[in-house]
Amino acid sequence: MEQNISQPPGCEGDPPTAEQILYNIDIPTSTLYGVLTMMTVLGNLVYLEEIVYLLSKTPFSYKRTTYIWITGAPPVIAATSCIGLWVPRSTMFTDFTASIYFTICIHKFLVMIVEEYGGDDAFIHRLHGVPLKISTGPCCCCCCLCLPTIPMSRKTLTVLKSGTLQAALLRPILLFFATVLWTNGNYEQGKMKINGAFLWITILSVAAFILSLWPIGILFNQAKSNLSRHNIVPKFALNQSVLILTQAQGGIINLLVSTGTIVCAAPFSARARGAFMHQQLLVMEMFILILVSRCYYRRQYHLNTEEGCPSQCQEQDNLKSHANKGVVLLTKPLMVSQQKV
């Protein structure tokens, strides 16, 4: 015999509007909203101060632009999450905005690794012919140790850049189509139906995103020793932390909603409440990452080379030049002695 389980009032339908939240808000909830909003504002003020510092203390270069993009990921995600808290029905659009921005930051991070060497030419000059291990995560890890290494060349660098650039171009297009289909009623966020647009757009978007992480893993394995003085390991850890907190954490919360662990609480449905919890956590987590990233990016980088090559590369060139001078000095006396004879 089937039982009709009635849902509590307000547990079905769309998320509440901003007016409904303000009308039903109590003192603990208003305090929580106030603290999270203040953290978002302070985090973005810290980021603006960081932009002013980078513009005034670092020379104009493409590397400075990448710093501004990459350090902007936590404050942008915090701002979109805060907007989603106040306007729950905008969650899909705020998530799309944060996802597009962070996908661009993934490409910018690979560009930053190359720029830390001094640019494309210096990067090729330093690593030309060096074998790169491609059996790295997330696409190829322990199960693909048999994959051969590939020598670094300008063509290899172009392929690696294309791997991150494809996600920066493809994901915004997919999310644009998702918005168009949503307006027509064909896209329901969170509904995994075989004939629904959400499932297939999510699969393509996740596949493009995972593929974009592979080139970064390949270059990072080579750069973590060469660029240690540029704090490349902490910067990579910060980038991966944003990835885990935005993607993995959201997936875990969606799983808890699907299994019924997170239940509805009026005026939020179970799915809206899960999104609400995810946004609260993101605001607090991104605020911490903003402060930590400030410690590693707030410094002035100098190129100790005439060709844009790092100091280690410059030292090698200096040793070669000194060796050549020594050969010249040794050959001059021999030439003089031969003339005398």
CSV table of C-alpha atoms in Angstrom, one decimal:
chain,number,residue,atom,x,y,z
A,1,MET,CA,0.0,0.0,0.0
A,2,GLU,CA,1.5,3.4,-1.0
A,3,GLN,CA,1.7,6.1,1.6
A,4,ASN,CA,1.4,9.7,0.7
A,5,ILE,CA,4.2,11.5,2.4
A,6,SER,CA,3.2,15.2,2.6
A,7,GLN,CA,6.0,17.7,2.4
A,8,PRO,CA,6.1,20.6,4.9
A,9,PRO,CA,4.8,23.9,3.6
A,10,GLY,CA,7.3,25.8,1.6
A,11,CYS,CA,9.5,22.7,0.8
A,12,GLU,CA,8.4,22.5,-2.8
A,13,GLY,CA,8.7,24.9,-5.7
A,14,ASP,CA,11.2,27.6,-6.5
A,15,PRO,CA,13.6,29.1,-3.9
A,16,PRO,CA,12.3,32.1,-1.9
A,17,THR,CA,12.7,35.6,-3.2
A,18,ALA,CA,14.8,38.2,-1.6
A,19,GLU,CA,11.7,39.9,-0.2
A,20,GLN,CA,10.5,36.7,1.5
A,21,ILE,CA,13.9,36.2,3.1
A,22,LEU,CA,13.9,39.8,4.5
A,23,TYR,CA,10.3,39.4,5.7
A,24,ASN,CA,10.9,36.1,7.5
A,25,ILE,CA,14.5,36.8,8.8
A,26,ASP,CA,15.2,36.4,12.5
A,27,ILE,CA,18.0,37.7,14.7
A,28,PRO,CA,20.4,34.7,14.3
A,29,THR,CA,19.9,34.6,10.6
A,30,SER,CA,20.3,38.3,10.2
A,31,THR,CA,23.6,38.1,12.2
A,32,LEU,CA,24.8,35.4,9.9
A,33,TYR,CA,23.9,37.3,6.8
A,34,GLY,CA,25.6,40.4,8.2
A,35,VAL,CA,28.9,38.6,9.1
A,36,LEU,CA,29.0,36.9,5.7
A,37,THR,CA,28.3,40.1,3.8
A,38,MET,CA,31.0,41.9,5.8
A,39,MET,CA,33.5,39.2,5.1
A,40,THR,CA,32.7,39.5,1.4
A,41,VAL,CA,33.1,43.3,1.4
A,42,LEU,CA,36.4,43.1,3.4
A,43,GLY,CA,37.7,40.4,1.0
A,44,ASN,CA,37.0,42.4,-2.1
A,45,LEU,CA,38.6,45.5,-0.4
A,46,VAL,CA,41.7,43.5,0.2
A,47,TYR,CA,41.7,42.4,-3.4
A,48,LEU,CA,41.3,46.0,-4.6
A,49,GLU,CA,44.2,47.0,-2.5
A,50,GLU,CA,46.2,44.2,-4.0
A,51,ILE,CA,45.4,45.4,-7.5
A,52,VAL,CA,46.7,48.9,-6.5
A,53,TYR,CA,49.9,47.4,-5.2
A,54,LEU,CA,50.5,45.3,-8.3
A,55,LEU,CA,49.8,48.3,-10.6
A,56,SER,CA,52.2,50.6,-8.6
A,57,LYS,CA,55.0,48.2,-7.6
A,58,THR,CA,55.4,45.8,-10.5
A,59,PRO,CA,56.5,46.8,-14.0
A,60,PHE,CA,54.0,46.6,-16.8
A,61,SER,CA,54.0,43.1,-18.2
A,62,TYR,CA,51.6,40.3,-19.2
A,63,LYS,CA,52.6,38.6,-16.0
A,64,ARG,CA,51.1,41.4,-13.9
A,65,THR,CA,47.8,40.9,-15.7
A,66,THR,CA,47.8,37.2,-14.9
A,67,TYR,CA,48.4,38.0,-11.2
A,68,ILE,CA,45.4,40.2,-11.2
A,69,TRP,CA,43.2,37.6,-12.8
A,70,ILE,CA,44.4,34.7,-10.6
A,71,THR,CA,44.2,36.5,-7.3
A,72,GLY,CA,40.7,37.6,-8.3
A,73,ALA,CA,39.2,34.1,-8.2
A,74,PRO,CA,38.5,34.0,-4.4
A,75,PRO,CA,36.9,37.5,-4.2
A,76,VAL,CA,34.8,36.9,-7.3
A,77,ILE,CA,33.5,33.6,-6.0
A,78,ALA,CA,32.8,35.1,-2.6
A,79,ALA,CA,30.9,38.0,-4.2
A,80,THR,CA,28.8,35.7,-6.4
A,81,SER,CA,28.1,33.4,-3.4
A,82,CYS,CA,27.0,36.4,-1.3
A,83,ILE,CA,24.7,37.5,-4.0
A,84,GLY,CA,23.2,34.0,-4.1
A,85,LEU,CA,22.6,34.2,-0.4
A,86,TRP,CA,20.6,37.3,-0.6
A,87,VAL,CA,18.9,36.4,-3.9
A,88,PRO,CA,18.4,32.6,-3.9
A,89,ARG,CA,16.7,32.5,-7.2
A,90,SER,CA,19.9,33.8,-8.9
A,91,THR,CA,22.0,30.9,-7.8
A,92,MET,CA,22.2,29.4,-11.2
A,93,PHE,CA,23.5,32.6,-12.7
A,94,THR,CA,25.9,33.3,-9.9
A,95,ASP,CA,27.3,29.8,-10.2
A,96,PHE,CA,27.7,30.3,-14.0
A,97,THR,CA,29.6,33.5,-13.4
A,98,ALA,CA,32.0,32.0,-10.9
A,99,SER,CA,32.5,28.9,-13.0
A,100,ILE,CA,33.4,31.0,-16.1
A,101,TYR,CA,35.8,33.2,-14.2
A,102,PHE,CA,37.6,30.3,-12.6
A,103,THR,CA,37.9,28.5,-15.9
A,104,ILE,CA,39.7,31.6,-17.3
A,105,CYS,CA,41.9,31.6,-14.2
A,106,ILE,CA,42.9,28.0,-15.0
A,107,HIS,CA,44.3,29.2,-18.3
A,108,LYS,CA,45.9,32.2,-16.7
A,109,PHE,CA,47.7,30.0,-14.2
A,110,LEU,CA,49.4,28.1,-17.0
A,111,VAL,CA,50.3,31.4,-18.6
A,112,MET,CA,51.7,32.6,-15.3
A,113,ILE,CA,54.0,29.6,-15.1
A,114,VAL,CA,55.4,30.4,-18.5
A,115,GLU,CA,55.7,34.1,-17.7
A,116,GLU,CA,57.7,33.2,-14.5
A,117,TYR,CA,60.4,31.9,-16.8
A,118,GLY,CA,60.3,35.2,-18.6
A,119,GLY,CA,57.9,34.5,-21.5
A,120,ASP,CA,57.5,32.0,-24.3
A,121,ASP,CA,61.0,32.5,-25.7
A,122,ALA,CA,62.8,32.3,-22.4
A,123,PHE,CA,60.7,29.2,-21.5
A,124,ILE,CA,61.6,27.4,-24.7
A,125,HIS,CA,65.2,28.5,-24.3
A,126,ARG,CA,65.4,27.1,-20.8
A,127,LEU,CA,63.4,23.8,-21.3
A,128,HIS,CA,64.0,23.0,-25.0
A,129,GLY,CA,64.4,19.2,-25.4
A,130,VAL,CA,63.7,18.5,-21.7
A,131,PRO,CA,61.4,15.4,-21.4
A,132,LEU,CA,58.0,16.2,-19.8
A,133,LYS,CA,56.1,13.6,-17.9
A,134,ILE,CA,52.5,13.4,-19.1
A,135,SER,CA,51.3,10.7,-16.8
A,136,THR,CA,50.0,13.2,-14.3
A,137,GLY,CA,46.5,13.9,-12.9
A,138,PRO,CA,43.7,14.3,-13.4
A,139,CYS,CA,43.6,12.6,-16.8
A,140,CYS,CA,46.6,10.3,-16.5
A,141,CYS,CA,48.1,9.2,-13.1
A,142,CYS,CA,49.2,6.0,-11.6
A,143,CYS,CA,47.2,3.9,-14.1
A,144,CYS,CA,49.0,5.4,-17.1
A,145,LEU,CA,52.7,5.2,-16.0
A,146,CYS,CA,53.5,3.6,-19.4
A,147,LEU,CA,52.9,6.8,-21.2
A,148,PRO,CA,56.1,8.1,-22.8
A,149,THR,CA,57.6,11.5,-22.1
A,150,ILE,CA,57.4,14.2,-24.6
A,151,PRO,CA,60.3,16.7,-25.4
A,152,MET,CA,59.6,20.4,-24.8
A,153,SER,CA,59.3,22.5,-27.9
A,154,ARG,CA,57.4,25.4,-29.1
A,155,LYS,CA,54.8,23.1,-30.6
A,156,THR,CA,54.4,21.3,-27.3
A,157,LEU,CA,53.9,24.6,-25.5
A,158,THR,CA,51.2,25.6,-28.0
A,159,VAL,CA,49.4,22.3,-27.4
A,160,LEU,CA,49.5,22.7,-23.6
A,161,LYS,CA,48.1,26.2,-23.9
A,162,SER,CA,45.4,25.0,-26.2
A,163,GLY,CA,44.4,22.4,-23.5
A,164,THR,CA,43.5,25.1,-21.0
A,165,LEU,CA,42.2,27.6,-23.6
A,166,GLN,CA,39.6,25.2,-24.9
A,167,ALA,CA,37.9,25.1,-21.5
A,168,ALA,CA,38.0,28.9,-21.2
A,169,LEU,CA,36.2,29.1,-24.6
A,170,LEU,CA,33.9,26.1,-24.4
A,171,ARG,CA,32.5,26.3,-20.9
A,172,PRO,CA,31.0,29.9,-21.4
A,173,ILE,CA,29.4,28.7,-24.6
A,174,LEU,CA,27.9,25.7,-22.9
A,175,LEU,CA,26.6,27.8,-20.0
A,176,PHE,CA,25.1,30.3,-22.4
A,177,PHE,CA,23.1,27.5,-24.1
A,178,ALA,CA,22.1,26.3,-20.6
A,179,THR,CA,20.7,29.7,-19.9
A,180,VAL,CA,18.8,29.8,-23.2
A,181,LEU,CA,17.4,26.3,-22.6
A,182,TRP,CA,16.5,27.3,-19.0
A,183,THR,CA,14.4,30.2,-20.3
A,184,ASN,CA,12.5,27.7,-22.5
A,185,GLY,CA,12.0,25.2,-19.7
A,186,ASN,CA,14.3,22.5,-21.1
A,187,TYR,CA,17.1,23.0,-18.5
A,188,GLU,CA,16.4,22.1,-14.9
A,189,GLN,CA,19.4,22.5,-12.6
A,190,GLY,CA,20.2,19.4,-10.6
A,191,LYS,CA,17.8,17.1,-12.5
A,192,MET,CA,19.8,14.2,-13.9
A,193,LYS,CA,17.5,13.0,-16.7
A,194,ILE,CA,18.7,11.1,-19.7
A,195,ASN,CA,16.6,13.2,-21.9
A,196,GLY,CA,17.3,16.4,-20.1
A,197,ALA,CA,19.8,19.1,-21.1
A,198,PHE,CA,21.3,19.5,-17.7
A,199,LEU,CA,23.0,16.0,-17.8
A,200,TRP,CA,24.6,16.4,-21.2
A,201,ILE,CA,25.7,20.0,-20.7
A,202,THR,CA,27.2,19.0,-17.3
A,203,ILE,CA,29.1,16.1,-18.8
A,204,LEU,CA,30.6,18.2,-21.6
A,205,SER,CA,31.4,21.0,-19.2
A,206,VAL,CA,33.1,18.7,-16.6
A,207,ALA,CA,35.1,16.9,-19.4
A,208,ALA,CA,36.4,20.2,-20.8
A,209,PHE,CA,37.3,21.4,-17.2
A,210,ILE,CA,39.1,18.2,-16.3
A,211,LEU,CA,41.1,18.3,-19.6
A,212,SER,CA,42.2,21.8,-18.9
A,213,LEU,CA,43.8,20.7,-15.6
A,214,TRP,CA,46.0,18.2,-17.3
A,215,PRO,CA,48.5,20.7,-18.9
A,216,ILE,CA,48.8,22.6,-15.6
A,217,GLY,CA,49.8,19.3,-13.9
A,218,ILE,CA,52.4,18.6,-16.6
A,219,LEU,CA,54.1,22.0,-16.4
A,220,PHE,CA,53.9,22.2,-12.6
A,221,ASN,CA,55.9,19.0,-12.2
A,222,GLN,CA,58.7,20.6,-14.2
A,223,ALA,CA,58.3,24.1,-12.6
A,224,LYS,CA,58.0,23.3,-8.9
A,225,SER,CA,61.8,22.9,-8.7
A,226,ASN,CA,62.9,25.6,-11.2
A,227,LEU,CA,60.5,28.2,-9.8
A,228,SER,CA,60.6,27.5,-6.1
A,229,ARG,CA,61.9,31.0,-5.4
A,230,HIS,CA,58.7,32.3,-7.0
A,231,ASN,CA,56.5,30.5,-4.5
A,232,ILE,CA,55.0,28.4,-7.3
A,233,VAL,CA,54.1,25.5,-5.0
A,234,PRO,CA,52.0,27.6,-2.6
A,235,LYS,CA,50.4,29.4,-5.6
A,236,PHE,CA,49.5,26.0,-7.1
A,237,ALA,CA,48.1,24.8,-3.7
A,238,LEU,CA,45.9,28.0,-3.5
A,239,ASN,CA,44.7,27.3,-7.1
A,240,GLN,CA,43.8,23.7,-6.3
A,241,SER,CA,42.1,24.8,-3.0
A,242,VAL,CA,39.7,27.0,-5.0
A,243,LEU,CA,39.1,24.1,-7.3
A,244,ILE,CA,38.3,21.6,-4.6
A,245,LEU,CA,36.1,24.0,-2.6
A,246,THR,CA,34.1,25.1,-5.5
A,247,GLN,CA,33.7,21.9,-7.4
A,248,ALA,CA,34.2,18.9,-5.0
A,249,GLN,CA,32.5,20.6,-2.1
A,250,GLY,CA,29.5,21.4,-4.3
A,251,GLY,CA,29.3,17.9,-5.6
A,252,ILE,CA,29.4,16.4,-2.1
A,253,ILE,CA,26.5,18.7,-1.0
A,254,ASN,CA,24.5,17.7,-4.0
A,255,LEU,CA,25.1,14.1,-3.2
A,256,LEU,CA,23.8,14.7,0.4
A,257,VAL,CA,20.7,16.3,-1.0
A,258,SER,CA,20.1,13.4,-3.4
A,259,THR,CA,20.4,10.9,-0.6
A,260,GLY,CA,18.0,12.8,1.7
A,261,THR,CA,20.7,13.7,4.2
A,262,ILE,CA,20.0,17.4,3.7
A,263,VAL,CA,16.2,17.9,4.0
A,264,CYS,CA,14.1,20.9,3.3
A,265,ALA,CA,13.5,23.7,5.8
A,266,ALA,CA,10.9,26.3,4.9
A,267,PRO,CA,11.1,28.4,2.9
A,268,PHE,CA,14.0,26.5,1.3
A,269,SER,CA,13.6,23.2,-0.6
A,270,ALA,CA,16.2,20.5,0.0
A,271,ARG,CA,18.1,21.5,-3.1
A,272,ALA,CA,17.9,25.2,-2.4
A,273,ARG,CA,19.0,24.6,1.2
A,274,GLY,CA,22.0,22.6,-0.1
A,275,ALA,CA,22.9,25.5,-2.3
A,276,PHE,CA,22.4,27.9,0.6
A,277,MET,CA,24.8,25.9,2.8
A,278,HIS,CA,27.4,25.7,0.0
A,279,GLN,CA,27.3,29.5,-0.5
A,280,GLN,CA,27.8,30.1,3.2
A,281,LEU,CA,30.8,27.9,3.3
A,282,LEU,CA,32.3,29.4,0.1
A,283,VAL,CA,32.1,33.0,1.5
A,284,MET,CA,34.1,31.9,4.6
A,285,GLU,CA,36.5,29.8,2.8
A,286,MET,CA,37.2,32.3,0.0
A,287,PHE,CA,37.8,35.0,2.7
A,288,ILE,CA,40.6,32.9,4.2
A,289,LEU,CA,42.1,32.2,0.7
A,290,ILE,CA,42.1,35.9,-0.1
A,291,LEU,CA,44.2,36.6,3.0
A,292,VAL,CA,46.6,33.7,2.3
A,293,SER,CA,47.0,34.5,-1.4
A,294,ARG,CA,47.9,38.1,-0.4
A,295,CYS,CA,51.0,36.8,1.4
A,296,TYR,CA,52.3,35.0,-1.6
A,297,TYR,CA,51.4,37.5,-4.4
A,298,ARG,CA,52.2,40.7,-2.6
A,299,ARG,CA,55.8,41.0,-3.7
A,300,GLN,CA,57.7,42.5,-6.6
A,301,TYR,CA,59.2,40.2,-9.1
A,302,HIS,CA,62.3,41.2,-11.1
A,303,LEU,CA,63.6,39.7,-14.3
A,304,ASN,CA,67.3,39.2,-13.7
A,305,THR,CA,68.1,38.8,-17.4
A,306,GLU,CA,68.5,40.8,-20.6
A,307,GLU,CA,66.4,38.2,-22.5
A,308,GLY,CA,63.6,37.6,-19.9
A,309,CYS,CA,65.3,34.4,-18.6
A,310,PRO,CA,65.3,33.7,-14.8
A,311,SER,CA,68.4,34.1,-12.7
A,312,GLN,CA,69.2,30.4,-12.9
A,313,CYS,CA,69.2,30.5,-16.7
A,314,GLN,CA,71.2,33.7,-16.6
A,315,GLU,CA,73.8,32.1,-14.3
A,316,GLN,CA,74.2,29.3,-16.8
A,317,ASP,CA,74.8,31.8,-19.6
A,318,ASN,CA,77.3,33.7,-17.4
A,319,LEU,CA,79.2,30.5,-16.8
A,320,LYS,CA,79.3,29.7,-20.5
A,321,SER,CA,80.5,33.3,-21.3
A,322,HIS,CA,83.3,33.0,-18.6
A,323,ALA,CA,84.4,29.7,-20.0
A,324,ASN,CA,84.6,31.1,-23.5
A,325,LYS,CA,86.6,34.1,-22.2
A,326,GLY,CA,89.0,31.6,-20.5
A,327,VAL,CA,89.5,29.8,-23.8
A,328,VAL,CA,90.3,33.1,-25.5
A,329,LEU,CA,92.8,34.1,-22.8
A,330,LEU,CA,94.5,30.7,-23.0
A,331,THR,CA,94.8,30.8,-26.8
A,332,LYS,CA,96.2,34.3,-27.0
A,333,PRO,CA,99.6,33.4,-25.4
A,334,LEU,CA,99.9,30.4,-27.6
A,335,MET,CA,99.4,32.5,-30.7
A,336,VAL,CA,102.0,35.0,-29.5
A,337,SER,CA,104.5,32.3,-28.9
A,338,GLN,CA,104.0,30.8,-32.3
A,339,GLN,CA,104.6,34.2,-33.9
A,340,LYS,CA,107.9,34.6,-32.1
A,341,VAL,CA,109.1,31.2,-33.2
